[in-house]
Coordinates of C-alpha atoms and ligand atoms in Angstrom, one line a residue:
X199 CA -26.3 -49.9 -75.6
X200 CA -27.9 -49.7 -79.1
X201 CA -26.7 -47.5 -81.6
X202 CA -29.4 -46.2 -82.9
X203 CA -28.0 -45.1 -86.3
X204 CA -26.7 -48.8 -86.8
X205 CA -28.6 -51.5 -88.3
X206 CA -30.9 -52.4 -85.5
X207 CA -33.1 -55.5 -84.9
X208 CA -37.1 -55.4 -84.2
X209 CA -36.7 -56.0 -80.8
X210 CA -33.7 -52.9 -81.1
X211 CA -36.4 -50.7 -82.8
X212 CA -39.5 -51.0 -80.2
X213 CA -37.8 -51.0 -77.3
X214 CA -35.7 -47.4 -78.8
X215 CA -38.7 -46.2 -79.3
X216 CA -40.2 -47.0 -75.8
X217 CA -37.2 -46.0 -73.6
X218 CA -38.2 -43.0 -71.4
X219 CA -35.3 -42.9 -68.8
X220 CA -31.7 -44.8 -69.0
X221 CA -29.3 -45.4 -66.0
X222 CA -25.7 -45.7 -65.6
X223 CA -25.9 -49.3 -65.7
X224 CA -28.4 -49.5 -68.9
X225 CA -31.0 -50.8 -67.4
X226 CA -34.1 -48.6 -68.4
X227 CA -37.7 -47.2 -68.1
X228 CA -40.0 -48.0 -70.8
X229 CA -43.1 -46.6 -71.6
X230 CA -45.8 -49.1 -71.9
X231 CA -48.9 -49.1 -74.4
X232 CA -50.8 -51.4 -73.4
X233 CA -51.7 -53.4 -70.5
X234 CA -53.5 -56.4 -70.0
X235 CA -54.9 -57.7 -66.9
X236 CA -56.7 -60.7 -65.5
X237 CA -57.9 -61.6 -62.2
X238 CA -55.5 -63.7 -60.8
X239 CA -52.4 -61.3 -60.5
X240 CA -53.8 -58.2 -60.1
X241 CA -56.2 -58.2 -56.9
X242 CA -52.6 -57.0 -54.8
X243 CA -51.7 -54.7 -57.3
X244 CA -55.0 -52.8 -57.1
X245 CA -54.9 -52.5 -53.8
X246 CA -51.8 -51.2 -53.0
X247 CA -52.9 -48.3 -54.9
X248 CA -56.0 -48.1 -53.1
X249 CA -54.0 -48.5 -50.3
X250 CA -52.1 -45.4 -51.3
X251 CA -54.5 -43.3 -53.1
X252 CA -53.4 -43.3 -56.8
X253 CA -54.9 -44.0 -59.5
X254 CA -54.4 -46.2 -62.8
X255 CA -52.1 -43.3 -64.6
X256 CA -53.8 -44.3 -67.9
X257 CA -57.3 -46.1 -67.6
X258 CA -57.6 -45.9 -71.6
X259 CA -54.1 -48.1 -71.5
X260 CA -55.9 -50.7 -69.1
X261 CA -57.8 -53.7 -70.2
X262 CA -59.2 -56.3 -67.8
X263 CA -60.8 -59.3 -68.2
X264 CA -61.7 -62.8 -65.9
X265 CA -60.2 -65.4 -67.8
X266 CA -58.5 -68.1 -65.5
X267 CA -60.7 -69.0 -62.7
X268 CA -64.1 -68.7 -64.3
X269 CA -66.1 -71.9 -64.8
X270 CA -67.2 -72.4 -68.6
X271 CA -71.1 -73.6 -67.9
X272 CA -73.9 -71.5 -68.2
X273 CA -73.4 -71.2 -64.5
X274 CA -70.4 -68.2 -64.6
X275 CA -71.4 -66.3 -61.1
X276 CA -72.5 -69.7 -58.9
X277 CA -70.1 -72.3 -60.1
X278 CA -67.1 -71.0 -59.3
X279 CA -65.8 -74.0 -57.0
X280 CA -63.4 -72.7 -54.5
X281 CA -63.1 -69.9 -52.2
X282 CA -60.0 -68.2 -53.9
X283 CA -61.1 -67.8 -57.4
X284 CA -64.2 -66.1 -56.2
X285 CA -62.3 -63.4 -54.5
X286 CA -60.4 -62.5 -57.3
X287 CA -62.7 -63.2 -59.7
X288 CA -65.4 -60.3 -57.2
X289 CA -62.1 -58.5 -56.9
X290 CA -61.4 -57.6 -60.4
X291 CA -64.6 -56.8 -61.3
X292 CA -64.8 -54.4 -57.9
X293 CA -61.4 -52.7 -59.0
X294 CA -62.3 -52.6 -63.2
X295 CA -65.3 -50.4 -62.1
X296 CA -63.6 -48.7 -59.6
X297 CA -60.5 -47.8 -61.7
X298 CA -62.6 -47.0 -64.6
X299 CA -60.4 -49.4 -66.6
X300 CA -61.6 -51.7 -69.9
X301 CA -63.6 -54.1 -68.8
X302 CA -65.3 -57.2 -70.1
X303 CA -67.5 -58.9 -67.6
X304 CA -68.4 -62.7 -68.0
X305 CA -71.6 -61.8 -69.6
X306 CA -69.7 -59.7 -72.1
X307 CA -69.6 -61.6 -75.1
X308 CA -66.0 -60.0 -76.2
X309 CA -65.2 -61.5 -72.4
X310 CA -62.3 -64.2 -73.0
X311 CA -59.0 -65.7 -72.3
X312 CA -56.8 -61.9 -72.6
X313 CA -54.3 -63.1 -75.2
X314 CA -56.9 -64.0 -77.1
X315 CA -59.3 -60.6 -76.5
X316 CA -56.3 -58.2 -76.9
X317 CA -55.9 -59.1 -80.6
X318 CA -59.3 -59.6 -81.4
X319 CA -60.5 -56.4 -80.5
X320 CA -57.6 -54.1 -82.1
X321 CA -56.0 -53.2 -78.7
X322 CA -52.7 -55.3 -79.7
X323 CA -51.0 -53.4 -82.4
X324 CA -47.5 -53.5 -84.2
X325 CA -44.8 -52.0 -82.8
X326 CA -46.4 -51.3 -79.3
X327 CA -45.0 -52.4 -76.0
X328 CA -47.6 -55.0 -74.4
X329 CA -47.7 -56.2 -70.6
X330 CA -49.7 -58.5 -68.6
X331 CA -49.3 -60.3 -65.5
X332 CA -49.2 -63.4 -67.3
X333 CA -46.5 -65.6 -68.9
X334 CA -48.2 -66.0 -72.3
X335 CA -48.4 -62.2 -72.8
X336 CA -45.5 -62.9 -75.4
X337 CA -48.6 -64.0 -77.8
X338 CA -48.8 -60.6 -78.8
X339 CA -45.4 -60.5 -80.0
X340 CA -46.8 -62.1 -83.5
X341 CA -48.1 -58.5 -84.4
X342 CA -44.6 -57.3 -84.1
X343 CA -45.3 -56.0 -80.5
X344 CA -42.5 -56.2 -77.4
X345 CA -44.8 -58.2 -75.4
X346 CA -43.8 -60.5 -72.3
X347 CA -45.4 -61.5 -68.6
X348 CA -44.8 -59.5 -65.3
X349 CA -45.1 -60.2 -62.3
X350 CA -48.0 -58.7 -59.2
X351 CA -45.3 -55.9 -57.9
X352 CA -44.6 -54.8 -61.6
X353 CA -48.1 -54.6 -62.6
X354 CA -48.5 -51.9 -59.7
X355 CA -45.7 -50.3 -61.3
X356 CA -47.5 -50.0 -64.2
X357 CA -50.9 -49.5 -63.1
X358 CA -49.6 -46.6 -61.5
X359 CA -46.5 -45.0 -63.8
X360 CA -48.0 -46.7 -67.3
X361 CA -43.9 -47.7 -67.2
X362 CA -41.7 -50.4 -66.5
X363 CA -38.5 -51.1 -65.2
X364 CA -36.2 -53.3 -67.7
X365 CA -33.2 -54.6 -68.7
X366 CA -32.6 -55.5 -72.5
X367 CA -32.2 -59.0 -73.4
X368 CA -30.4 -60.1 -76.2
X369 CA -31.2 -60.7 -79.5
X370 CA -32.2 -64.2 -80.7
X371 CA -33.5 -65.5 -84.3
X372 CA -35.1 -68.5 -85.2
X373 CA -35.5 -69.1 -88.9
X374 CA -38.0 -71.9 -90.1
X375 CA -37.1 -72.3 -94.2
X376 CA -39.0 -73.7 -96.7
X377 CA -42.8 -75.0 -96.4
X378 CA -44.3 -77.1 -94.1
X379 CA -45.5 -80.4 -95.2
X380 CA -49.2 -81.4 -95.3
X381 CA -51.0 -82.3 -91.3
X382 CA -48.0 -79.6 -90.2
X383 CA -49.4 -76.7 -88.4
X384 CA -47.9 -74.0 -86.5
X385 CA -48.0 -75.4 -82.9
X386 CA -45.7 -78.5 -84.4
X387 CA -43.0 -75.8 -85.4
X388 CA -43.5 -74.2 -81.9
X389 CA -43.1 -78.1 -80.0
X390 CA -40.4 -78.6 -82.5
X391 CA -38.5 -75.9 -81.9
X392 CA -38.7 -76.4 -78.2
X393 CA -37.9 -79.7 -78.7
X394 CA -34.7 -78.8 -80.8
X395 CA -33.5 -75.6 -78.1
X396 CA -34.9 -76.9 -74.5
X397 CA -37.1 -74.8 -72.3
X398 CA -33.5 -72.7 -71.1
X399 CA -32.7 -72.1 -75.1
X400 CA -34.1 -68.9 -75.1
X401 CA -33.2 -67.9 -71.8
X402 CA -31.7 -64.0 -71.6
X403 CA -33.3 -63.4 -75.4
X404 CA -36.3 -62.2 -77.3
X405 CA -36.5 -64.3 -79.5
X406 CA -37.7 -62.9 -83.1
X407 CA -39.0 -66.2 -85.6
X408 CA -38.5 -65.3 -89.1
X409 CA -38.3 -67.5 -92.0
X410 CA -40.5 -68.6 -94.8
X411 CA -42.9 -70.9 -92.9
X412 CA -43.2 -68.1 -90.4
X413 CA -44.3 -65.9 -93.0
X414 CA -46.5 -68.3 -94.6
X415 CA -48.7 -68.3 -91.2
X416 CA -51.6 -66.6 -90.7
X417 CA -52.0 -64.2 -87.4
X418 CA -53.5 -67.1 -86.0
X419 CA -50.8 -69.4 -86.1
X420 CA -48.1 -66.8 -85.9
X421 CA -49.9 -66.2 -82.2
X422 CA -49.4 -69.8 -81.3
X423 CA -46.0 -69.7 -82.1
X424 CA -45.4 -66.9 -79.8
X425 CA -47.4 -67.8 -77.1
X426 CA -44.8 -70.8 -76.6
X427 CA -42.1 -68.2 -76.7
X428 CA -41.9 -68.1 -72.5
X429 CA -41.8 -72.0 -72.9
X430 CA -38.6 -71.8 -74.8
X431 CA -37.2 -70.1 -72.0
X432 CA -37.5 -66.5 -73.5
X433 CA -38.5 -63.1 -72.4
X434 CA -40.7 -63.0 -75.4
X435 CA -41.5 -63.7 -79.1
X436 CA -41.5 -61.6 -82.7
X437 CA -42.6 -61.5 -85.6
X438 CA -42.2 -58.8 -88.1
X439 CA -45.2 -57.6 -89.2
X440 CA -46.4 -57.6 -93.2
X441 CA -49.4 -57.5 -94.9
X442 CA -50.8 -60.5 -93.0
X443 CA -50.7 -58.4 -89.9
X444 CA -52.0 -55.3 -91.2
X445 CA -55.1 -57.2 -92.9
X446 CA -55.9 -58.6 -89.1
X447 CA -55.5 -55.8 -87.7
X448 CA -57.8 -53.2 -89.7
X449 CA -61.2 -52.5 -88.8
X450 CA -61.0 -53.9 -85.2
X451 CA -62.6 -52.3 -82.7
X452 CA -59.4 -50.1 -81.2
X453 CA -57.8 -50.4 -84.0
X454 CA -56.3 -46.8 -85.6
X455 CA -58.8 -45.2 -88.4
X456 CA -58.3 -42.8 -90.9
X457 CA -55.6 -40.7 -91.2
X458 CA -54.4 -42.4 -88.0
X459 CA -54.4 -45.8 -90.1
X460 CA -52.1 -44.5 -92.8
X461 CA -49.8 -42.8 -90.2
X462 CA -49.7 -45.9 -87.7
X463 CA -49.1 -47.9 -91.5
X464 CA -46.2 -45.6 -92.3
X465 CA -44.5 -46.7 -89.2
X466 CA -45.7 -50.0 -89.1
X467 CA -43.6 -50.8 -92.7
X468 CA -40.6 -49.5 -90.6
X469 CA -40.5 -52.5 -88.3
X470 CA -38.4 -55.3 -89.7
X471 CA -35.1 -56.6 -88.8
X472 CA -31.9 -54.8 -90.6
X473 CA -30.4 -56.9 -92.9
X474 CA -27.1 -56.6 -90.8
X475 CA -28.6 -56.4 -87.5
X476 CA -26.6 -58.3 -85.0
X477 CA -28.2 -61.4 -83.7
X478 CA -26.5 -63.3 -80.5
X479 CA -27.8 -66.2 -81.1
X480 CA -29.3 -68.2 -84.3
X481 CA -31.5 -71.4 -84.9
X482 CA -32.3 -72.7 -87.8
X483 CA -35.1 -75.7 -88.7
X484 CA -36.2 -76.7 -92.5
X485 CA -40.4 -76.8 -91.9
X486 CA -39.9 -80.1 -94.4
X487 CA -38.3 -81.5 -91.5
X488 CA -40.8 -81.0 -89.1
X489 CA -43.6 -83.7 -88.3
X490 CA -46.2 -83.5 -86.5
X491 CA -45.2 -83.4 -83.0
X492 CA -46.4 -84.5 -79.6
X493 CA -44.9 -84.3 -76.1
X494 CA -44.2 -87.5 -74.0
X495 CA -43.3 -85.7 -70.7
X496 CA -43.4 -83.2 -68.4
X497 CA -41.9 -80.6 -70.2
X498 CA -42.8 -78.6 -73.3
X499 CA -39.1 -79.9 -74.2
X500 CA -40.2 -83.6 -73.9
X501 CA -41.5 -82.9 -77.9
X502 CA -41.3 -85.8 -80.6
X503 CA -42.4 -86.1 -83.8
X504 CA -45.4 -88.7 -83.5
X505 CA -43.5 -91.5 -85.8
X506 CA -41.1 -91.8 -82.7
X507 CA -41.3 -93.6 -79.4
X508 CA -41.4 -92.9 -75.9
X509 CA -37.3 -92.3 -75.0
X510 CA -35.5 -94.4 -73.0
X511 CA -34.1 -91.8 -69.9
X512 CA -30.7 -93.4 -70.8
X513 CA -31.0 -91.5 -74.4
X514 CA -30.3 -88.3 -73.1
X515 CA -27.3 -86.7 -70.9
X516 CA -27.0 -85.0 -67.3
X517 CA -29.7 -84.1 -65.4
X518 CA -32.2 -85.0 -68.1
X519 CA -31.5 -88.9 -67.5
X520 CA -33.5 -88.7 -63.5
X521 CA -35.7 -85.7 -64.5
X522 CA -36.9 -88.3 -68.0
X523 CA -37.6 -91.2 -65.3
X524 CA -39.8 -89.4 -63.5
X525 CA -41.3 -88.3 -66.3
X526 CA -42.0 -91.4 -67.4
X527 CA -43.3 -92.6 -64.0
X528 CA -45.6 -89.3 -64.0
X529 CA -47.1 -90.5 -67.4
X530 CA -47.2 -94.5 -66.8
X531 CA -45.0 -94.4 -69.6
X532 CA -42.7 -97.3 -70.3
X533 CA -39.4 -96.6 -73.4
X534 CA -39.8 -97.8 -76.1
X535 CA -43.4 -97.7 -77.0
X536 CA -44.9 -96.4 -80.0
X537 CA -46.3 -92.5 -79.0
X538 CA -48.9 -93.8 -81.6
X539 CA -50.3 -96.3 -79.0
X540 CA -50.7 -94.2 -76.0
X541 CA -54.4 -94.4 -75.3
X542 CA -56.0 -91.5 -73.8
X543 CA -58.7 -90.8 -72.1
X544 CA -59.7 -87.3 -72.6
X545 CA -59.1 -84.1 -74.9
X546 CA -59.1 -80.9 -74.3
X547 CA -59.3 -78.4 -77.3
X548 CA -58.6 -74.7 -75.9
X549 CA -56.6 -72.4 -74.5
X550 CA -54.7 -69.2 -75.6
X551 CA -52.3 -71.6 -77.9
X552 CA -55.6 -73.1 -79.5
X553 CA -58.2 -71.5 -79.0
X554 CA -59.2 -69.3 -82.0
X555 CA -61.6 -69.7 -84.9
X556 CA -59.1 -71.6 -87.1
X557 CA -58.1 -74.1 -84.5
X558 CA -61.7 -75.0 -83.8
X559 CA -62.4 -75.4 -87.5
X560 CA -59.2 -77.4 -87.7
X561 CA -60.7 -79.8 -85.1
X562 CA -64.2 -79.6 -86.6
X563 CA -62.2 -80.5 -90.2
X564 CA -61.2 -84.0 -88.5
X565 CA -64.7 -84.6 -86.1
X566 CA -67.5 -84.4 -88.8
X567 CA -69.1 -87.2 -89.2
X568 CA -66.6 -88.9 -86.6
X569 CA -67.1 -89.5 -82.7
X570 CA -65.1 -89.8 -79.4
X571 CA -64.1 -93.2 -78.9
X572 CA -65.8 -95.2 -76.6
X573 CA -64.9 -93.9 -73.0
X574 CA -62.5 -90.7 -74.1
X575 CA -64.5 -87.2 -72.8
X576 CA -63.8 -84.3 -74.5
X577 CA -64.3 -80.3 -74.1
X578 CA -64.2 -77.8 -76.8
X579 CA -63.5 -74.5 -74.9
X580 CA -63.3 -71.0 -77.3
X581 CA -60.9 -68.5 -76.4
X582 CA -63.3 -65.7 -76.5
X583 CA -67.2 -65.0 -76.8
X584 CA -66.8 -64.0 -80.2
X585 CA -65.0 -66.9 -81.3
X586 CA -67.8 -69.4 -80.2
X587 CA -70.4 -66.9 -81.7
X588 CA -68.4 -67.3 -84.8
X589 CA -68.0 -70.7 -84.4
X590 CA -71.6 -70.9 -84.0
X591 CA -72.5 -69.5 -86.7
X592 CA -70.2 -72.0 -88.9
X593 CA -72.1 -74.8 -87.5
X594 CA -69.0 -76.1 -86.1
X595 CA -70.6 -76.2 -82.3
X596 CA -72.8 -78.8 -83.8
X597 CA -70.2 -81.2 -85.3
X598 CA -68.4 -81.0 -81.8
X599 CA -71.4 -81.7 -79.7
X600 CA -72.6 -84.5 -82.8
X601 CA -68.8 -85.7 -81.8
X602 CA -69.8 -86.3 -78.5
X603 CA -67.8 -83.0 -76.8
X604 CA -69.2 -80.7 -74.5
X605 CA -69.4 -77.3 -76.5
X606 CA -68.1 -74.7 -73.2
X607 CA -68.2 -70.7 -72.9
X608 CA -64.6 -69.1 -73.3
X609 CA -61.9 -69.3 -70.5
X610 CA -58.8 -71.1 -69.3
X611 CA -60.5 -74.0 -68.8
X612 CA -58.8 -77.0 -68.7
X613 CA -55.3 -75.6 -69.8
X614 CA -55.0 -75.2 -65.7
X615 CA -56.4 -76.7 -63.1
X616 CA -58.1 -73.4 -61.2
X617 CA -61.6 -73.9 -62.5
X618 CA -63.9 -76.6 -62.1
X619 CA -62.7 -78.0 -65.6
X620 CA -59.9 -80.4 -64.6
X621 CA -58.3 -83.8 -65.4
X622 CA -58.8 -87.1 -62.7
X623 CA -56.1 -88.5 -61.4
X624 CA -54.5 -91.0 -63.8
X625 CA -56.4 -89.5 -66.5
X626 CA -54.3 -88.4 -69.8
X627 CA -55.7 -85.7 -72.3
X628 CA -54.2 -85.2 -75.5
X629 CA -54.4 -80.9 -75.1
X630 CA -54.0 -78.2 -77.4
X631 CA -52.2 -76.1 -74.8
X632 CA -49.0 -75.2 -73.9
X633 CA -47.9 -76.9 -70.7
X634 CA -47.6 -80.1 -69.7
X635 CA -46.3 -79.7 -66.0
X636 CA -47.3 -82.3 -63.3
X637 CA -50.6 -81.9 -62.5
X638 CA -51.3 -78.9 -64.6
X639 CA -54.9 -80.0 -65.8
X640 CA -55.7 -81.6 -62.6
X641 CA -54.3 -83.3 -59.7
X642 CA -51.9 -86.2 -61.1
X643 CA -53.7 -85.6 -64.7
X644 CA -51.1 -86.5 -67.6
X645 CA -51.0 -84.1 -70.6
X646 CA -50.1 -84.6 -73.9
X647 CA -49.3 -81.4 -76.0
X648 CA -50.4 -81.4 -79.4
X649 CA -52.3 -79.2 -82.5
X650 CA -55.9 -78.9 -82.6
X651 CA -55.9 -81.4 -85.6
X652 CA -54.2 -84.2 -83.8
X653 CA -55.9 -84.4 -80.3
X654 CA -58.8 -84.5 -82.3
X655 CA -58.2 -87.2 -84.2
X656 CA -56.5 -88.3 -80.4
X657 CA -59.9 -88.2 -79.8
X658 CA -61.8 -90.5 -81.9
X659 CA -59.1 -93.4 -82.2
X660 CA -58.6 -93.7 -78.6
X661 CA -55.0 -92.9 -78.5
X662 CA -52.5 -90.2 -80.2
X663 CA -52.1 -90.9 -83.8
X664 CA -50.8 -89.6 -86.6
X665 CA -52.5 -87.1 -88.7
X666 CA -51.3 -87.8 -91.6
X667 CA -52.4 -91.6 -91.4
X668 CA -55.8 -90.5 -90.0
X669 CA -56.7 -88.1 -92.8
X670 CA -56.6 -90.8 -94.8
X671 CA -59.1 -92.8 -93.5
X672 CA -62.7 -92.3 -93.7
X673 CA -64.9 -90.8 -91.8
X674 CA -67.9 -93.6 -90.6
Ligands
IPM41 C1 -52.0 -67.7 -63.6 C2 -51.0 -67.1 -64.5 C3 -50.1 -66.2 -63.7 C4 -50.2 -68.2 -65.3 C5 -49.1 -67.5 -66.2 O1 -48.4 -66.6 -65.8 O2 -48.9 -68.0 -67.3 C6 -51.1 -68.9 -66.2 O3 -51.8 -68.2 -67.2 C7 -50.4 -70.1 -66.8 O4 -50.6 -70.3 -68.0 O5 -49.7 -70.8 -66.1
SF4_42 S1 -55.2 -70.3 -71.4 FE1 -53.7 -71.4 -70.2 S2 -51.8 -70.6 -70.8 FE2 -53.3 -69.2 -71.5 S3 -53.5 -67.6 -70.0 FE3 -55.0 -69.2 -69.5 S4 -54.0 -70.6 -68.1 FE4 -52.4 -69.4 -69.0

């Protein structure tokens, strides 16, 4: 158990500050600050308290919001394509009202994917504990917040006691040094990093990235890097807030004002690691080292810097030898070829890795005055309403659609196959999301992760390439 007089980690300061109850066997209550919820894993949890007549314990705690299932035409309420995601997509709209929780409807323009709308609109704050039944609640964690997925059962739990039952994990830091070279963004750390640890490397740990590249980010990048926390195997991702955070933060909607500002600040400043905190487990990457990176498989872990080429399944040890063979076969891959001439055939910019204001104007950065290449579809898909107003209002809608994309409203999308935006079978999309799995995007669809800045430029050669050869070339 922590001592709390000791040096303590951040993860060792939020979740002190959180615990409400502690059994014999340390496993504890915490109190939870905010909850996020989408339509997919909370219909169940809804009902049984219906079923039971509770109520949410703290409405004001409670933020809904459609997200996965909802298509991204003008046509939100009829073109929903399957029998499923209309119930839950009906259901959570039912249960919002009823519960009298935050809600923002599909013709809400703050509506959005829910790591993206938490942030935006102040409800994600340092030092808070964050839930959602969802596996990239850890996106939250950039602010400094405990944040991590549940699952259906627990979000009754909290629905109904605003706490939740936990064990600790331990405490893991990744440290990125030095500065990141030119066409190096923040999702090529995240991939790199994966890359370097495996998809288990995090397993049992929060995992709190530090490190001058880290620090270098803004909130926007810092929230792609923690969004891939869950990817790296752990229960969540950190980073200690500074200034950076506190700038994002201020003045959004349910943010703290005032005097409640300068107190929440006073505590804020409090949340950093201990010099001699106790770490169980350290990685550290030089951001020199770090290209930018793609993956080749089926695994966030399958991550190579683009100058490489598809591995031979014999390059790597144990179980990784049958599961890279059929990754291979998945992707109509064959060892040995450049990544640089794997043609694609459609990209997807998006999702709650990639899908905020500075990805799309990353994107937009590479697309003006460029096209798709002949026979590659692509779909710009904001992460919110707001972001698309904004990017709107930057013109940058206009360079996609001049591009040749379709310009969508905010959701999931494409990032999983559960609304009518999805891959064909055989088709392969350089994606700025964060999975990769068989058939993720669509029924035998092959993904390619990458930064907004690559699949765009994925985009207009035909196959992935190297942003720091295409930036030199000029635009036609
Ligand atoms: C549908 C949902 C539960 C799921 C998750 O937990 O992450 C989804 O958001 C995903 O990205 O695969
Ligand atoms: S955008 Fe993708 S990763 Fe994020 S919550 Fe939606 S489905 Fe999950």
């Amino acid at each position: 158990m922590t001592n709390t007089a000791a040096a303590r980690t951040l993860y060792d300061k939020i979740w002190d500050a959180h615990v409400v109850d502690r059994s014999e066997d340390g496993t504890c209550l915490l109190y939870i600050d905010r909850h996020l919820v989408h339509e997919v894993t909370s219909p169940q949890a809804f009902e049984g308290l219906r079923m039971t007549g509770r109520k949410v314990h703290a409405p004001e705690r409670t933020i809904a919001v459609p997200d996965h299932n909802v298509p991204t035409t003008w046509d939100r309420q009829n073109g929903i394509d399957n029998e499923e995601s209309r119930i839950q997509v009906d259901a959570l709209d039912k249960n919002a009202r009823e519960f009298g929780v935050h809600y923002y409807p599909v013709n809400d323009i703050r509506q959005g994917i829910v790591h993206i709308v938490g942030p935006e609109q102040g409800w994600t704050l340092p030092g808070m504990t964050v839930v959602c039944g969802d596996s990239h609640t850890a996106t939250h964690g950039a602010f400094g917040a405990l944040a991590h997925g549940i699952g259906t059962s627990e979000v009754e739990h909290v629905l109904a006691t605003q706490t939740l039952i936990q064990k600790k994990s331990k405490n893991m830091k990744v440290e990125i040094t030095g500065r990141l070279a030119p066409g190096v963004t923040a999702k090529d750390i995240v991939l790199a990093i994966i890359g370097h640890t495996g998809t288990a490397g995090g397993t049992g740990y929060v995992i709190e990235y530090s490190g001058e590249a880290i620090r270098n980010l803004s909130m926007e990048g810092r929230m792609t890097i923690c969004n891939m926390a869950i990817e790296g195997g752990a229960r969540a991702g950190l980073i200690a807030p500074d200034e950076t955070t506190f700038e994002y933060v201020k003045g959004r909607a349910h943010a703290p004002k005032g005097a409640q500002w300068e107190a929440a600040l006073t505590w804020w400043r409090t949340l950093y690691s201990d010099d001699d905190a106790h770490w169980d487990k350290v990685v550290t990457l030089r951001a020199e080292d770090i290209a930018p990176t793609v993956t080749w498989g089926t695994s966030p872990e399958d991550a190579l810097p683009i100058t490489a080429d598809v591995p031979a399944p014999d390059s790597f040890t144990g179980g990784k030898v049958e599961a890279a063979r059929r990754a291979l076969d998945y992707m109509g891959l064959t060892a040995g070829t450049p990544l640089t001439q794997i043609a694609i055939d459609a990209v997807f910019i998006g999702s709650c890795t990639n899908g905020r204001i500075e990805d799309l104007r990353a994107a937009a950065d590479v697309l003006r005055g460029r096209k798709l290449a002949d026979g590659v579809r692509g779909m710009v898909v904001p992460g919110s309403g707001l972001v698309r107003a904004q990017a709107e209002e930057e013109g940058l809608d206009q360079i996609f659609k001049d591009a040749g994309f379709e310009w969508r409203l905010a959701g999931c999308s494409m990032c999983l196959g559960m609304n009518p935006d999805q891959l064909a079978p055989g088709e392969r999309c350089a994606a700025t999301s964060n999975r990769n799995f068989e058939g993720r995007q669509g029924y035998k669809g092959r993904t390619h992760l990458m930064s907004p800045a690559m699949a765009a430029a994925a985009g207009v050669t035909g196959h992935l390439v190297d942003i720091r050869d295409f930036a030199a070339a000029p635009a036609v």
